[in-house]
CSV table of C-alpha atoms in Angstrom, one decimal:
chain,number,residue,atom,x,y,z
A,1,MET,CA,14.9,-109.5,-61.0
A,2,ASN,CA,11.6,-109.9,-59.4
A,3,THR,CA,8.6,-108.1,-61.0
A,4,GLY,CA,8.5,-104.9,-59.1
A,5,LEU,CA,6.3,-101.8,-59.3
A,6,ARG,CA,6.8,-99.8,-62.4
A,7,ILE,CA,6.3,-96.1,-62.5
A,8,THR,CA,6.9,-93.8,-65.4
A,9,VAL,CA,8.4,-90.8,-63.7
A,10,PHE,CA,8.4,-87.4,-65.3
A,11,ALA,CA,10.9,-84.8,-64.0
A,12,ALA,CA,12.0,-81.4,-65.0
A,13,ALA,CA,15.7,-80.3,-64.8
A,14,LEU,CA,16.9,-80.9,-61.4
A,15,ALA,CA,20.2,-78.9,-60.8
A,16,ALA,CA,20.8,-77.5,-57.4
A,17,THR,CA,21.4,-78.6,-53.9
A,18,PHE,CA,19.0,-80.9,-51.8
A,19,GLY,CA,19.1,-81.7,-48.1
A,20,THR,CA,18.8,-84.6,-45.6
A,21,ALA,CA,15.3,-85.9,-45.4
A,22,TYR,CA,13.0,-86.6,-42.5
A,23,GLY,CA,10.7,-89.6,-43.3
A,24,VAL,CA,7.2,-90.1,-42.2
A,25,GLY,CA,8.1,-93.1,-40.1
A,26,GLY,CA,11.6,-91.9,-38.9
A,27,THR,CA,14.8,-90.1,-39.6
A,28,VAL,CA,16.6,-90.9,-42.8
A,29,ASP,CA,20.4,-90.9,-42.7
A,30,ALA,CA,21.6,-90.1,-45.0
A,31,ILE,CA,10.9,-79.2,-61.3
A,32,SER,CA,9.1,-75.1,-64.1
A,33,PRO,CA,5.4,-75.0,-63.9
A,34,GLU,CA,3.2,-77.7,-65.5
A,35,PRO,CA,1.1,-76.6,-68.5
A,36,LYS,CA,-2.1,-78.4,-67.3
A,37,GLY,CA,-3.2,-80.7,-64.5
A,38,GLY,CA,-1.0,-82.0,-61.7
A,39,ALA,CA,2.1,-84.1,-61.7
A,40,HIS,CA,0.3,-87.2,-60.5
A,41,GLY,CA,1.0,-90.6,-62.0
A,42,GLY,CA,-2.1,-92.8,-62.4
A,43,PRO,CA,-2.4,-96.4,-61.2
A,44,ASP,CA,-1.8,-97.7,-64.8
A,45,GLY,CA,1.7,-96.1,-64.7
A,46,HIS,CA,0.7,-93.2,-67.0
A,47,VAL,CA,0.5,-89.6,-66.0
A,48,THR,CA,-3.0,-88.5,-65.9
A,49,ALA,CA,-4.9,-85.2,-66.5
A,50,GLY,CA,-3.5,-84.3,-69.9
A,51,HIS,CA,0.0,-85.4,-69.2
A,52,GLU,CA,2.0,-87.4,-71.7
A,53,GLU,CA,4.5,-90.3,-71.4
A,54,ALA,CA,8.2,-89.8,-71.4
A,55,SER,CA,8.7,-92.6,-73.9
A,56,GLY,CA,8.1,-92.8,-77.6
A,57,GLY,CA,9.4,-89.3,-78.2
A,58,HIS,CA,6.7,-87.6,-76.2
A,59,GLU,CA,7.7,-84.5,-74.4
A,60,ALA,CA,8.2,-84.9,-70.6
A,61,VAL,CA,5.8,-82.8,-68.6
A,62,ALA,CA,7.0,-80.5,-65.8
A,63,PRO,CA,5.7,-81.2,-62.4
A,64,GLY,CA,3.7,-78.8,-60.3
A,65,GLY,CA,3.6,-77.1,-56.9
A,66,LEU,CA,5.1,-73.9,-58.1
A,67,GLU,CA,1.8,-72.0,-58.3
A,68,ILE,CA,-0.7,-71.1,-55.5
A,69,SER,CA,-3.4,-70.8,-58.1
A,70,GLN,CA,-4.0,-72.9,-61.2
A,71,GLY,CA,-6.7,-74.3,-63.3
A,72,GLY,CA,-9.4,-72.2,-61.6
A,73,TYR,CA,-8.4,-73.2,-58.1
A,74,THR,CA,-6.4,-71.6,-55.3
A,75,LEU,CA,-4.7,-73.1,-52.2
A,76,ASP,CA,-5.8,-70.9,-49.2
A,77,LEU,CA,-3.3,-71.6,-46.5
A,78,LYS,CA,-5.0,-70.4,-43.3
A,79,THR,CA,-2.0,-71.2,-41.1
A,80,PRO,CA,0.9,-69.4,-42.9
A,81,ARG,CA,3.1,-69.2,-39.7
A,82,ILE,CA,3.9,-71.7,-37.0
A,83,GLU,CA,6.6,-72.1,-34.3
A,84,ALA,CA,9.3,-74.6,-34.8
A,85,GLY,CA,9.6,-77.5,-32.3
A,86,LYS,CA,6.0,-77.0,-31.1
A,87,LYS,CA,2.8,-79.0,-32.1
A,88,ALA,CA,0.4,-76.9,-34.3
A,89,GLU,CA,-2.6,-77.4,-36.4
A,90,LEU,CA,-2.2,-76.8,-40.1
A,91,ARG,CA,-5.4,-75.5,-41.7
A,92,PHE,CA,-6.1,-74.8,-45.3
A,93,ALA,CA,-8.8,-75.0,-48.0
A,94,VAL,CA,-8.9,-75.3,-51.8
A,95,VAL,CA,-11.1,-72.5,-53.3
A,96,GLN,CA,-12.8,-72.4,-56.7
A,97,ASP,CA,-11.9,-69.1,-58.2
A,98,SER,CA,-15.1,-68.6,-60.1
A,99,THR,CA,-17.3,-68.9,-57.1
A,100,GLY,CA,-15.1,-68.3,-54.1
A,101,ARG,CA,-16.4,-71.4,-52.5
A,102,LYS,CA,-14.3,-74.1,-50.8
A,103,VAL,CA,-14.2,-77.3,-52.7
A,104,THR,CA,-16.0,-80.2,-51.0
A,105,ALA,CA,-16.1,-82.8,-53.7
A,106,TYR,CA,-12.8,-84.6,-54.7
A,107,GLN,CA,-11.9,-87.6,-56.8
A,108,ARG,CA,-10.2,-90.1,-54.5
A,109,GLU,CA,-6.7,-91.1,-55.5
A,110,HIS,CA,-5.1,-94.1,-53.7
A,111,GLY,CA,-7.7,-94.1,-50.9
A,112,LYS,CA,-7.5,-90.4,-50.2
A,113,GLU,CA,-9.1,-87.2,-51.5
A,114,LEU,CA,-6.0,-85.1,-51.0
A,115,HIS,CA,-2.4,-85.8,-50.4
A,116,LEU,CA,-0.3,-83.1,-48.5
A,117,ILE,CA,3.5,-82.9,-48.7
A,118,LEU,CA,5.5,-80.5,-46.4
A,119,ALA,CA,9.2,-79.8,-47.2
A,120,SER,CA,11.7,-77.2,-46.0
A,121,ARG,CA,13.2,-74.9,-48.5
A,122,ASP,CA,16.6,-76.5,-47.9
A,123,LEU,CA,14.9,-79.9,-48.1
A,124,SER,CA,16.2,-80.9,-44.6
A,125,VAL,CA,12.7,-81.8,-43.4
A,126,TYR,CA,10.2,-83.9,-45.5
A,127,ARG,CA,6.6,-84.9,-44.4
A,128,HIS,CA,3.9,-86.9,-46.3
A,129,LEU,CA,0.6,-86.1,-44.5
A,130,HIS,CA,-3.0,-86.9,-44.9
A,131,PRO,CA,-5.3,-84.2,-43.4
A,132,ALA,CA,-8.9,-84.5,-42.5
A,133,ARG,CA,-11.6,-82.4,-44.2
A,134,ALA,CA,-14.5,-80.7,-42.5
A,135,ALA,CA,-17.9,-80.5,-44.1
A,136,ASP,CA,-17.3,-76.9,-45.0
A,137,GLY,CA,-14.2,-77.8,-47.1
A,138,THR,CA,-11.6,-76.8,-44.6
A,139,TRP,CA,-8.7,-79.3,-44.1
A,140,SER,CA,-6.6,-79.6,-41.0
A,141,THR,CA,-3.7,-81.8,-39.7
A,142,PRO,CA,-1.4,-81.7,-36.7
A,143,VAL,CA,2.1,-80.9,-37.5
A,144,ASP,CA,5.4,-80.6,-35.6
A,145,LEU,CA,8.4,-79.2,-37.5
A,146,PRO,CA,11.7,-79.6,-35.9
A,147,GLU,CA,13.5,-76.8,-37.6
A,148,ALA,CA,12.9,-73.2,-38.2
A,149,GLY,CA,12.9,-71.8,-41.7
A,150,SER,CA,10.8,-71.5,-44.8
A,151,TYR,CA,8.7,-74.5,-45.9
A,152,ARG,CA,6.6,-75.3,-48.9
A,153,VAL,CA,3.1,-76.9,-48.6
A,154,PHE,CA,2.0,-79.0,-51.6
A,155,ALA,CA,-1.7,-80.0,-52.0
A,156,ASP,CA,-1.9,-82.9,-54.5
A,157,PHE,CA,-5.6,-83.4,-55.5
A,158,GLN,CA,-8.3,-83.7,-58.2
A,159,PRO,CA,-11.6,-81.9,-57.8
A,160,LYS,CA,-14.7,-83.8,-58.8
A,161,GLY,CA,-15.1,-83.4,-62.6
A,162,GLY,CA,-11.7,-81.5,-62.9
A,163,GLU,CA,-8.1,-82.1,-63.7
A,164,ALA,CA,-5.5,-83.4,-61.2
A,165,LEU,CA,-3.7,-80.4,-59.7
A,166,THR,CA,-0.7,-79.8,-57.4
A,167,LEU,CA,-0.9,-76.3,-55.8
A,168,GLY,CA,1.8,-74.9,-53.4
A,169,ALA,CA,2.0,-72.2,-50.7
A,170,ASP,CA,4.8,-71.0,-48.3
A,171,LEU,CA,4.7,-71.7,-44.6
A,172,ALA,CA,7.1,-70.0,-42.1
A,173,ALA,CA,8.4,-71.7,-39.1
A,174,SER,CA,9.8,-69.3,-36.5
A,175,GLY,CA,13.1,-69.9,-34.6
A,176,THR,CA,16.8,-70.1,-35.3
A,177,TYR,CA,17.4,-71.2,-38.9
A,178,LYS,CA,20.4,-73.5,-39.8
A,179,PRO,CA,20.3,-74.7,-43.4
A,180,THR,CA,21.4,-78.1,-44.3
A,181,GLU,CA,23.7,-79.0,-47.2
A,182,LEU,CA,23.0,-81.6,-49.9
A,183,PRO,CA,24.3,-85.1,-48.8
A,184,GLU,CA,26.6,-86.8,-51.3
A,185,ARG,CA,25.1,-89.2,-53.8
A,186,ASN,CA,24.2,-92.4,-52.0
A,187,THR,CA,23.0,-95.8,-53.1
A,188,THR,CA,22.1,-97.1,-49.6
A,189,ALA,CA,19.6,-95.5,-47.2
A,190,ARG,CA,19.2,-96.7,-43.6
A,191,THR,CA,16.0,-95.9,-41.6
A,192,ASP,CA,14.6,-97.4,-38.4
A,193,GLY,CA,16.4,-100.7,-38.8
A,194,TYR,CA,15.8,-101.0,-42.5
A,195,GLU,CA,18.3,-100.8,-45.4
A,196,VAL,CA,17.2,-99.7,-48.8
A,197,LYS,CA,19.6,-100.2,-51.8
A,198,LEU,CA,19.4,-98.2,-55.0
A,199,ASP,CA,20.5,-99.8,-58.2
A,200,GLY,CA,20.6,-97.9,-61.5
A,201,ASP,CA,21.5,-94.5,-62.9
A,202,LEU,CA,19.5,-91.6,-64.3
A,203,THR,CA,20.4,-90.7,-67.9
A,204,PRO,CA,19.3,-87.3,-69.3
A,205,GLY,CA,16.8,-87.6,-72.2
A,206,LYS,CA,16.6,-91.4,-71.9
A,207,ALA,CA,14.4,-93.7,-69.7
A,208,SER,CA,16.4,-95.8,-67.4
A,209,GLU,CA,15.4,-98.2,-64.6
A,210,LEU,CA,15.9,-97.7,-60.9
A,211,THR,CA,15.4,-100.6,-58.6
A,212,LEU,CA,15.1,-100.2,-54.8
A,213,THR,CA,15.6,-103.3,-52.6
A,214,VAL,CA,14.2,-103.3,-49.1
A,215,ASN,CA,16.1,-105.3,-46.5
A,216,LYS,CA,15.8,-105.7,-42.7
A,217,ASP,CA,18.4,-107.2,-40.5
A,218,GLY,CA,20.2,-108.4,-43.6
A,219,LYS,CA,17.3,-110.3,-45.0
A,220,PRO,CA,15.1,-109.2,-48.0
A,221,VAL,CA,11.6,-107.9,-47.0
A,222,ARG,CA,9.1,-109.9,-49.1
A,223,ASN,CA,5.9,-108.8,-47.2
A,224,LEU,CA,5.7,-105.1,-47.7
A,225,GLN,CA,2.3,-103.9,-46.7
A,226,PRO,CA,-0.1,-101.8,-48.9
A,227,TYR,CA,0.3,-98.1,-48.2
A,228,LEU,CA,-2.5,-96.1,-49.9
A,229,GLY,CA,-3.2,-99.0,-52.2
A,230,ALA,CA,0.4,-99.7,-53.2
A,231,TYR,CA,3.8,-101.0,-52.1
A,232,GLY,CA,5.7,-97.8,-52.7
A,233,HIS,CA,5.2,-94.1,-53.4
A,234,LEU,CA,7.8,-91.6,-54.8
A,235,VAL,CA,8.2,-87.9,-54.3
A,236,ALA,CA,11.0,-85.9,-56.0
A,237,LEU,CA,11.8,-82.3,-55.2
A,238,ARG,CA,14.2,-79.7,-56.8
A,239,SER,CA,15.8,-77.1,-54.5
A,240,GLY,CA,15.5,-73.5,-55.3
A,241,ASP,CA,12.0,-73.4,-56.5
A,242,LEU,CA,10.9,-76.7,-54.9
A,243,ALA,CA,9.1,-78.0,-58.0
A,244,TYR,CA,7.2,-81.1,-57.0
A,245,LEU,CA,6.7,-84.6,-58.5
A,246,HIS,CA,4.5,-87.3,-56.9
A,247,VAL,CA,4.0,-90.5,-58.9
A,248,HIS,CA,2.2,-93.8,-58.0
A,249,PRO,CA,3.1,-97.3,-59.0
A,250,ASN,CA,1.8,-99.2,-61.9
A,251,GLY,CA,0.7,-102.2,-59.8
A,252,GLU,CA,-1.6,-102.2,-56.8
A,253,SER,CA,-1.7,-104.6,-53.9
A,254,GLY,CA,-4.1,-107.5,-54.4
A,255,ASP,CA,-4.0,-107.4,-58.3
A,256,GLY,CA,-2.6,-110.8,-58.4
A,257,LYS,CA,0.6,-109.9,-60.2
A,258,THR,CA,2.4,-107.2,-58.1
A,259,GLN,CA,4.9,-108.5,-55.7
A,260,PRO,CA,5.2,-107.1,-52.2
A,261,GLY,CA,8.9,-106.7,-52.4
A,262,PRO,CA,11.7,-106.8,-51.8
A,263,GLU,CA,12.3,-104.9,-55.0
A,264,VAL,CA,10.4,-101.8,-56.0
A,265,SER,CA,11.2,-100.7,-59.6
A,266,PHE,CA,10.7,-97.4,-61.4
A,267,THR,CA,11.3,-96.3,-65.0
A,268,ALA,CA,12.6,-92.7,-64.8
A,269,ALA,CA,13.7,-90.2,-67.5
A,270,ALA,CA,15.7,-87.1,-66.6
A,271,PRO,CA,15.4,-84.3,-69.2
A,272,SER,CA,18.7,-82.8,-68.2
A,273,ALA,CA,21.8,-83.2,-66.1
A,274,GLY,CA,21.4,-82.3,-62.4
A,275,ALA,CA,20.9,-83.6,-58.8
A,276,TYR,CA,17.7,-85.3,-57.7
A,277,ARG,CA,16.6,-85.9,-54.1
A,278,LEU,CA,14.2,-88.8,-54.1
A,279,PHE,CA,11.9,-90.0,-51.3
A,280,LEU,CA,10.5,-93.5,-51.3
A,281,ASP,CA,7.6,-94.2,-48.9
A,282,PHE,CA,6.9,-97.8,-48.0
A,283,GLN,CA,5.1,-99.7,-45.2
A,284,HIS,CA,6.2,-102.7,-43.2
A,285,GLU,CA,5.0,-104.1,-39.9
A,286,GLY,CA,2.4,-101.5,-39.7
A,287,LYS,CA,4.5,-98.4,-40.0
A,288,VAL,CA,5.4,-96.1,-42.9
A,289,ARG,CA,9.1,-95.3,-43.5
A,290,THR,CA,10.9,-93.2,-45.9
A,291,ALA,CA,14.2,-93.8,-47.6
A,292,ALA,CA,15.9,-90.9,-49.2
A,293,PHE,CA,18.5,-90.8,-52.0
A,294,THR,CA,20.6,-88.1,-53.7
A,295,VAL,CA,20.8,-89.1,-57.5
A,296,ARG,CA,22.8,-87.1,-60.1
A,297,ALA,CA,22.1,-87.5,-63.8
A,298,ALA,CA,25.3,-86.7,-65.8
A,299,GLY,CA,25.5,-85.4,-69.3
A,300,HIS,CA,23.0,-83.5,-71.5
A,301,ALA,CA,19.4,-84.1,-72.5
A,302,HIS,CA,18.9,-85.4,-76.1
């Protein structure tokens, strides 16, 4: 197997239903609050901001996104309601609790000060967005949500001099709501002419390898393009509470050792049996696409 991107993924128990995903680049066919910091994997493959590895007997750290306030910061969602099917501007700010001031100084992570994830409560819609920040600390991004219902907004960031955090807030989209059921377990995802195959199984309490192979027109893609400094990014969400996990790859583009496809590899440990909905973002021919998989870990955690 080619040397791929290796990510140590930490997840909490995922047991419930997930939905069909909408990727950033097109339609895809088809975790318990964290103690400190955010659920953000560093570029060396380790989880940063006080998080521990899932290997060597260390305790896996639960991901974030369940709280609107944490670590002395609050996510102030200034656009709590929009209309489904119509373009709108989503506005928000991160406020420092001790001063009441909007945060304007951030530590850049993979080329961005802040990563924004939008997901519907039934996980039928998924967006990975990168908003712009005004000088006063207010963030904004255009958004067009195709379905009515309840959404969760995740702000993934690290304030200058502080710990990495993932804060979450609810967003309502008005209209007729029709929930989507969880797709069956799939090992192949097709999106926008690409086929991504998943090889490997999750095992509760034990690290295992997941390898995703990207193909186009039946041929392996060996020239994946850097997207935010890497060849792949992974998001995992649990239905019910929509606990959030966002990890970045071990290797970076241009480091002289990380191959640009066709294989993208992850080392993942599931602490319990359950269902996972995984979203892999990758870029090719100048466009970001998302491949989504429903993965089930059978058995019990050790």
